[in-house]
Amino acid sequence: MINYDKFINQRITDIKPSGIRRFFSIAEEMENVISLGVGEPDFLTPWHIRRKGIEALEKGTTRYTANAGLLELRNEISNFYKNKYNVSYNPKDEILVTVGGSEGIDMCIRTLVCEGDEVLVVEPSFVCYKPIVEMCGGVAVSLETKSENNFRLTAEELKNAITDKTKLLVLPFPNNPTGAVMRKDDLVAISRVIKEHNIFVLSDEIYSELTYGDQKHISIASVTGMKERTVVINGFSKTYSMTGWRLGYAMGPEPVIRQMTKLHQFAIMSAPTNSQYAAIDALKNGDEDIEKMLCDYDMRRRFTVNAFREIGLDCFEPEGAFYVFPCIKSTGLSSEEFCEKLIMSKRVAVVPGNAFGDCGEGYIRVSYCYSIENIKKAVMLIGEFVEELKAENNNGN
């Protein structure tokens, strides 16, 4: 009998599976589950975008593109960031079109991180950063944000975490799972620390267009002296409801993008061709679609936050993305216990906060990119669950 452990890379074996996927798997095996766990827009990709993808297929434009992506698409990405966030990138050599934002993150970390390098990962945050760092032989260091700071990274927290081995900061804002947003003053303050200690930044801005209120997203690359030490990751999945099209992009200094493109060339060749043609139309003609979706998300956001507060769970008001991160410490259960008991007793699936880092313990992530009807029903059932827990605790006393 073959001993497969001899063949499998031990670094891969040592990485824990995603805590998010575990609850998806449980939900898939049960009937009549309301899932508020998946971070996927419930809107269809707008028709004009789908039409361009269909036209590309009908015309037979299905060959490989340039490794870095269609130049027309890179031009539109450049225009988008210049117009929206006041950052200019040369489409010829400072932009790489990737298979989703996830590939861009992977290419960036693999390009920059060497054996033993420390990478500061702002948490709570999406689950992929640490495993990729570890697969590169780097050391992922948690940089915890706090609810009292609105889950924003402070300059003092950053400065205290830096060592002589620190090479890279992963800055994921607007944030998944908290919905936190960094303001300009925050970015200017941490930029001083970054420049003083000569570290690089991976800025994951996949939720950049999903911010609420008067203050819109600001890219750290727009701060003086930061463009030359930042790789920005973004994409089309969240902004244009194009998750299955698998298209993202990375932007940064030419020497870094050149090496990322080399990795991309050997691993992928090029991003899906018809998706690239669809994305061109999204950037040219999709602003109205963004506004419509954002308006709907905002309504759901306000309802969900208020609903959790009404059932007695403290809930930070998110300023971006499409998640709320209510605190469940008052129930006396751990995040995983809460989520397991909830899905078993009420058929409602949410994600335990510790899936996004140890500092997420005591919270749950709830996505509001679902119909308002499902959200209302799910929160009602969560409210019943919380009341039942209170009754059990009182009887126990």
PDB file of C-alpha atoms in Angstrom, residues 186-381:
ATOM      1  CA  ASP A 186      -5.536  56.273   8.890  1.00  0.00           C
ATOM      2  CA  LEU A 187      -3.701  55.523   5.653  1.00  0.00           C
ATOM      3  CA  VAL A 188      -1.426  58.543   5.916  1.00  0.00           C
ATOM      4  CA  ALA A 189      -0.488  57.566   9.481  1.00  0.00           C
ATOM      5  CA  ILE A 190       0.369  53.946   8.688  1.00  0.00           C
ATOM      6  CA  SER A 191       2.161  55.028   5.497  1.00  0.00           C
ATOM      7  CA  ARG A 192       4.687  56.950   7.591  1.00  0.00           C
ATOM      8  CA  VAL A 193       5.479  53.758   9.505  1.00  0.00           C
ATOM      9  CA  ILE A 194       5.671  51.694   6.313  1.00  0.00           C
ATOM     10  CA  LYS A 195       8.128  54.086   4.691  1.00  0.00           C
ATOM     11  CA  GLU A 196      10.190  54.459   7.868  1.00  0.00           C
ATOM     12  CA  HIS A 197      10.678  50.686   8.121  1.00  0.00           C
ATOM     13  CA  ASN A 198      10.945  50.078   4.360  1.00  0.00           C
ATOM     14  CA  ILE A 199       8.293  47.385   3.997  1.00  0.00           C
ATOM     15  CA  PHE A 200       6.034  46.524   1.070  1.00  0.00           C
ATOM     16  CA  VAL A 201       2.219  46.461   0.981  1.00  0.00           C
ATOM     17  CA  LEU A 202      -0.291  44.113  -0.608  1.00  0.00           C
ATOM     18  CA  SER A 203      -3.516  46.137  -0.680  1.00  0.00           C
ATOM     19  CA  ASP A 204      -6.504  43.887  -1.331  1.00  0.00           C
ATOM     20  CA  GLU A 205      -9.183  46.294  -2.582  1.00  0.00           C
ATOM     21  CA  ILE A 206     -11.675  43.801  -4.008  1.00  0.00           C
ATOM     22  CA  TYR A 207     -14.559  45.586  -2.186  1.00  0.00           C
ATOM     23  CA  SER A 208     -13.409  49.080  -3.166  1.00  0.00           C
ATOM     24  CA  GLU A 209     -16.689  50.048  -4.839  1.00  0.00           C
ATOM     25  CA  LEU A 210     -18.849  48.735  -2.020  1.00  0.00           C
ATOM     26  CA  THR A 211     -18.625  51.530   0.542  1.00  0.00           C
ATOM     27  CA  TYR A 212     -21.471  53.371   2.237  1.00  0.00           C
ATOM     28  CA  GLY A 213     -21.965  56.998   3.171  1.00  0.00           C
ATOM     29  CA  ASP A 214     -20.238  60.107   1.856  1.00  0.00           C
ATOM     30  CA  GLN A 215     -16.629  58.930   2.202  1.00  0.00           C
ATOM     31  CA  LYS A 216     -15.608  56.612  -0.613  1.00  0.00           C
ATOM     32  CA  HIS A 217     -12.738  54.154  -0.733  1.00  0.00           C
ATOM     33  CA  ILE A 218      -9.221  55.571  -0.795  1.00  0.00           C
ATOM     34  CA  SER A 219      -6.388  53.423  -2.104  1.00  0.00           C
ATOM     35  CA  ILE A 220      -3.200  53.477  -0.049  1.00  0.00           C
ATOM     36  CA  ALA A 221      -1.369  53.672  -3.386  1.00  0.00           C
ATOM     37  CA  SER A 222      -2.697  57.244  -3.722  1.00  0.00           C
ATOM     38  CA  VAL A 223      -0.835  58.351  -0.583  1.00  0.00           C
ATOM     39  CA  THR A 224       2.433  60.163  -1.347  1.00  0.00           C
ATOM     40  CA  GLY A 225       5.332  57.731  -1.611  1.00  0.00           C
ATOM     41  CA  MET A 226       3.196  54.593  -1.453  1.00  0.00           C
ATOM     42  CA  LYS A 227       2.507  53.683  -5.085  1.00  0.00           C
ATOM     43  CA  GLU A 228       6.119  52.549  -5.552  1.00  0.00           C
ATOM     44  CA  ARG A 229       5.901  50.145  -2.583  1.00  0.00           C
ATOM     45  CA  THR A 230       2.362  48.776  -3.048  1.00  0.00           C
ATOM     46  CA  VAL A 231       0.750  46.050  -5.128  1.00  0.00           C
ATOM     47  CA  VAL A 232      -2.998  46.684  -5.434  1.00  0.00           C
ATOM     48  CA  ILE A 233      -5.293  43.702  -5.971  1.00  0.00           C
ATOM     49  CA  ASN A 234      -8.811  44.160  -7.300  1.00  0.00           C
ATOM     50  CA  GLY A 235     -11.287  42.413  -9.573  1.00  0.00           C
ATOM     51  CA  PHE A 236     -14.775  42.121 -10.996  1.00  0.00           C
ATOM     52  CA  SER A 237     -16.436  39.484  -8.817  1.00  0.00           C
ATOM     53  CA  LYS A 238     -17.900  41.677  -6.065  1.00  0.00           C
ATOM     54  CA  THR A 239     -18.283  44.993  -7.893  1.00  0.00           C
ATOM     55  CA  TYR A 240     -20.057  43.644 -10.978  1.00  0.00           C
ATOM     56  CA  SER A 241     -21.435  40.365  -9.595  1.00  0.00           C
ATOM     57  CA  MET A 242     -19.040  38.374 -11.803  1.00  0.00           C
ATOM     58  CA  THR A 243     -17.799  35.722  -9.369  1.00  0.00           C
ATOM     59  CA  GLY A 244     -17.877  32.818 -11.825  1.00  0.00           C
ATOM     60  CA  TRP A 245     -16.134  34.749 -14.587  1.00  0.00           C
ATOM     61  CA  ARG A 246     -12.902  34.454 -12.564  1.00  0.00           C
ATOM     62  CA  LEU A 247     -11.263  37.744 -13.430  1.00  0.00           C
ATOM     63  CA  GLY A 248      -9.135  40.082 -11.353  1.00  0.00           C
ATOM     64  CA  TYR A 249      -6.067  42.256 -11.696  1.00  0.00           C
ATOM     65  CA  ALA A 250      -2.900  43.363  -9.952  1.00  0.00           C
ATOM     66  CA  MET A 251      -1.263  46.776 -10.272  1.00  0.00           C
ATOM     67  CA  GLY A 252       2.117  47.866  -9.003  1.00  0.00           C
ATOM     68  CA  PRO A 253       5.701  48.833  -9.785  1.00  0.00           C
ATOM     69  CA  GLU A 254       6.957  47.494 -13.115  1.00  0.00           C
ATOM     70  CA  PRO A 255       9.771  45.328 -11.627  1.00  0.00           C
ATOM     71  CA  VAL A 256       7.295  43.521  -9.361  1.00  0.00           C
ATOM     72  CA  ILE A 257       4.538  43.155 -11.968  1.00  0.00           C
ATOM     73  CA  ARG A 258       7.106  41.807 -14.439  1.00  0.00           C
ATOM     74  CA  GLN A 259       8.012  38.952 -12.077  1.00  0.00           C
ATOM     75  CA  MET A 260       4.365  38.317 -11.178  1.00  0.00           C
ATOM     76  CA  THR A 261       3.601  38.072 -14.900  1.00  0.00           C
ATOM     77  CA  LYS A 262       6.370  35.502 -15.274  1.00  0.00           C
ATOM     78  CA  LEU A 263       4.772  33.347 -12.566  1.00  0.00           C
ATOM     79  CA  HIS A 264       1.359  33.861 -14.138  1.00  0.00           C
ATOM     80  CA  GLN A 265       2.796  32.851 -17.526  1.00  0.00           C
ATOM     81  CA  PHE A 266       4.039  29.507 -16.252  1.00  0.00           C
ATOM     82  CA  ALA A 267       1.095  28.736 -13.966  1.00  0.00           C
ATOM     83  CA  ILE A 268      -1.876  30.071 -15.952  1.00  0.00           C
ATOM     84  CA  MET A 269      -0.834  31.476 -19.375  1.00  0.00           C
ATOM     85  CA  SER A 270      -3.669  34.020 -19.498  1.00  0.00           C
ATOM     86  CA  ALA A 271      -7.008  34.796 -17.886  1.00  0.00           C
ATOM     87  CA  PRO A 272     -10.230  33.611 -19.619  1.00  0.00           C
ATOM     88  CA  THR A 273     -10.581  35.454 -22.910  1.00  0.00           C
ATOM     89  CA  ASN A 274     -14.364  35.911 -23.052  1.00  0.00           C
ATOM     90  CA  SER A 275     -14.303  37.126 -19.433  1.00  0.00           C
ATOM     91  CA  GLN A 276     -11.820  39.814 -20.417  1.00  0.00           C
ATOM     92  CA  TYR A 277     -14.095  41.110 -23.176  1.00  0.00           C
ATOM     93  CA  ALA A 278     -17.011  41.150 -20.723  1.00  0.00           C
ATOM     94  CA  ALA A 279     -14.872  43.053 -18.207  1.00  0.00           C
ATOM     95  CA  ILE A 280     -14.054  45.760 -20.755  1.00  0.00           C
ATOM     96  CA  ASP A 281     -17.762  46.482 -21.050  1.00  0.00           C
ATOM     97  CA  ALA A 282     -18.182  46.356 -17.265  1.00  0.00           C
ATOM     98  CA  LEU A 283     -15.588  49.098 -16.806  1.00  0.00           C
ATOM     99  CA  LYS A 284     -16.946  51.200 -19.657  1.00  0.00           C
ATOM    100  CA  ASN A 285     -20.650  50.924 -18.918  1.00  0.00           C
ATOM    101  CA  GLY A 286     -21.113  49.471 -15.435  1.00  0.00           C
ATOM    102  CA  ASP A 287     -21.273  52.505 -13.135  1.00  0.00           C
ATOM    103  CA  GLU A 288     -25.061  52.523 -13.078  1.00  0.00           C
ATOM    104  CA  ASP A 289     -25.105  48.810 -12.186  1.00  0.00           C
ATOM    105  CA  ILE A 290     -22.766  49.462  -9.264  1.00  0.00           C
ATOM    106  CA  GLU A 291     -25.017  52.225  -7.930  1.00  0.00           C
ATOM    107  CA  LYS A 292     -28.128  50.045  -8.130  1.00  0.00           C
ATOM    108  CA  MET A 293     -26.488  47.120  -6.322  1.00  0.00           C
ATOM    109  CA  LEU A 294     -24.892  49.417  -3.749  1.00  0.00           C
ATOM    110  CA  CYS A 295     -28.246  51.017  -2.956  1.00  0.00           C
ATOM    111  CA  ASP A 296     -29.809  47.593  -2.394  1.00  0.00           C
ATOM    112  CA  TYR A 297     -26.884  46.406  -0.269  1.00  0.00           C
ATOM    113  CA  ASP A 298     -27.112  49.548   1.832  1.00  0.00           C
ATOM    114  CA  MET A 299     -30.772  48.888   2.597  1.00  0.00           C
ATOM    115  CA  ARG A 300     -29.957  45.302   3.612  1.00  0.00           C
ATOM    116  CA  ARG A 301     -26.959  46.494   5.638  1.00  0.00           C
ATOM    117  CA  ARG A 302     -28.978  48.914   7.723  1.00  0.00           C
ATOM    118  CA  PHE A 303     -31.738  46.367   8.279  1.00  0.00           C
ATOM    119  CA  THR A 304     -29.330  43.596   9.307  1.00  0.00           C
ATOM    120  CA  VAL A 305     -27.338  45.734  11.747  1.00  0.00           C
ATOM    121  CA  ASN A 306     -30.514  47.012  13.425  1.00  0.00           C
ATOM    122  CA  ALA A 307     -32.023  43.516  13.528  1.00  0.00           C
ATOM    123  CA  PHE A 308     -29.023  42.068  15.353  1.00  0.00           C
ATOM    124  CA  ARG A 309     -29.023  44.929  17.832  1.00  0.00           C
ATOM    125  CA  GLU A 310     -32.731  44.381  18.485  1.00  0.00           C
ATOM    126  CA  ILE A 311     -32.138  40.729  19.392  1.00  0.00           C
ATOM    127  CA  GLY A 312     -29.465  41.789  21.854  1.00  0.00           C
ATOM    128  CA  LEU A 313     -26.261  41.143  19.919  1.00  0.00           C
ATOM    129  CA  ASP A 314     -23.810  44.033  19.747  1.00  0.00           C
ATOM    130  CA  CYS A 315     -23.063  44.724  16.085  1.00  0.00           C
ATOM    131  CA  PHE A 316     -20.422  47.006  14.582  1.00  0.00           C
ATOM    132  CA  GLU A 317     -21.897  49.049  11.727  1.00  0.00           C
ATOM    133  CA  PRO A 318     -19.935  48.109   8.593  1.00  0.00           C
ATOM    134  CA  GLU A 319     -18.858  50.875   6.241  1.00  0.00           C
ATOM    135  CA  GLY A 320     -17.909  48.633   3.325  1.00  0.00           C
ATOM    136  CA  ALA A 321     -18.226  45.167   1.706  1.00  0.00           C
ATOM    137  CA  PHE A 322     -21.420  43.168   2.387  1.00  0.00           C
ATOM    138  CA  TYR A 323     -20.946  41.541   5.785  1.00  0.00           C
ATOM    139  CA  VAL A 324     -21.876  42.225   9.378  1.00  0.00           C
ATOM    140  CA  PHE A 325     -19.785  40.892  12.251  1.00  0.00           C
ATOM    141  CA  PRO A 326     -22.015  40.668  15.327  1.00  0.00           C
ATOM    142  CA  CYS A 327     -20.520  39.809  18.723  1.00  0.00           C
ATOM    143  CA  ILE A 328     -21.912  36.631  20.316  1.00  0.00           C
ATOM    144  CA  LYS A 329     -19.791  36.657  23.495  1.00  0.00           C
ATOM    145  CA  SER A 330     -22.896  37.372  25.595  1.00  0.00           C
ATOM    146  CA  THR A 331     -24.251  33.896  24.757  1.00  0.00           C
ATOM    147  CA  GLY A 332     -21.359  32.150  26.497  1.00  0.00           C
ATOM    148  CA  LEU A 333     -20.672  30.040  23.415  1.00  0.00           C
ATOM    149  CA  SER A 334     -17.569  29.994  21.285  1.00  0.00           C
ATOM    150  CA  SER A 335     -17.970  31.059  17.662  1.00  0.00           C
ATOM    151  CA  GLU A 336     -17.911  27.476  16.410  1.00  0.00           C
ATOM    152  CA  GLU A 337     -20.306  26.236  19.098  1.00  0.00           C
ATOM    153  CA  PHE A 338     -22.737  29.021  18.262  1.00  0.00           C
ATOM    154  CA  CYS A 339     -22.647  28.281  14.528  1.00  0.00           C
ATOM    155  CA  GLU A 340     -22.929  24.502  14.969  1.00  0.00           C
ATOM    156  CA  LYS A 341     -25.874  24.720  17.341  1.00  0.00           C
ATOM    157  CA  LEU A 342     -27.558  27.360  15.194  1.00  0.00           C
ATOM    158  CA  ILE A 343     -27.446  25.333  12.004  1.00  0.00           C
ATOM    159  CA  MET A 344     -28.562  22.153  13.746  1.00  0.00           C
ATOM    160  CA  SER A 345     -31.468  23.719  15.624  1.00  0.00           C
ATOM    161  CA  LYS A 346     -32.620  26.498  13.281  1.00  0.00           C
ATOM    162  CA  ARG A 347     -31.238  25.518   9.856  1.00  0.00           C
ATOM    163  CA  VAL A 348     -29.410  28.856   9.527  1.00  0.00           C
ATOM    164  CA  ALA A 349     -25.795  28.848   8.335  1.00  0.00           C
ATOM    165  CA  VAL A 350     -23.352  31.615   9.246  1.00  0.00           C
ATOM    166  CA  VAL A 351     -19.552  31.536   9.618  1.00  0.00           C
ATOM    167  CA  PRO A 352     -17.669  31.492  12.930  1.00  0.00           C
ATOM    168  CA  GLY A 353     -15.511  34.563  13.435  1.00  0.00           C
ATOM    169  CA  ASN A 354     -12.401  32.542  14.292  1.00  0.00           C
ATOM    170  CA  ALA A 355     -12.306  31.337  10.682  1.00  0.00           C
ATOM    171  CA  PHE A 356     -10.857  34.798   9.949  1.00  0.00           C
ATOM    172  CA  GLY A 357      -8.163  34.676  12.628  1.00  0.00           C
ATOM    173  CA  ASP A 358      -8.024  33.997  16.339  1.00  0.00           C
ATOM    174  CA  CYS A 359      -9.093  37.565  17.108  1.00  0.00           C
ATOM    175  CA  GLY A 360     -12.415  36.787  15.406  1.00  0.00           C
ATOM    176  CA  GLU A 361     -13.352  34.504  18.279  1.00  0.00           C
ATOM    177  CA  GLY A 362     -16.582  35.670  19.885  1.00  0.00           C
ATOM    178  CA  TYR A 363     -18.032  36.913  16.598  1.00  0.00           C
ATOM    179  CA  ILE A 364     -19.888  35.484  13.619  1.00  0.00           C
ATOM    180  CA  ARG A 365     -19.819  36.630  10.010  1.00  0.00           C
ATOM    181  CA  VAL A 366     -23.171  37.154   8.353  1.00  0.00           C
ATOM    182  CA  SER A 367     -23.405  38.052   4.680  1.00  0.00           C
ATOM    183  CA  TYR A 368     -26.237  40.306   3.562  1.00  0.00           C
ATOM    184  CA  CYS A 369     -25.813  39.700  -0.160  1.00  0.00           C
ATOM    185  CA  TYR A 370     -29.041  37.687  -0.079  1.00  0.00           C
ATOM    186  CA  SER A 371     -32.697  38.568  -0.552  1.00  0.00           C
ATOM    187  CA  ILE A 372     -34.188  40.700   2.193  1.00  0.00           C
ATOM    188  CA  GLU A 373     -36.788  37.975   2.732  1.00  0.00           C
ATOM    189  CA  ASN A 374     -34.099  35.411   3.544  1.00  0.00           C
ATOM    190  CA  ILE A 375     -32.262  37.880   5.751  1.00  0.00           C
ATOM    191  CA  LYS A 376     -35.427  38.692   7.715  1.00  0.00           C
ATOM    192  CA  LYS A 377     -36.262  35.036   8.240  1.00  0.00           C
ATOM    193  CA  ALA A 378     -32.702  34.113   9.190  1.00  0.00           C
ATOM    194  CA  VAL A 379     -32.346  36.924  11.738  1.00  0.00           C
ATOM    195  CA  MET A 380     -35.720  36.030  13.244  1.00  0.00           C
ATOM    196  CA  LEU A 381     -34.539  32.449  13.719  1.00  0.00           C
TER     197      LEU A 381
END
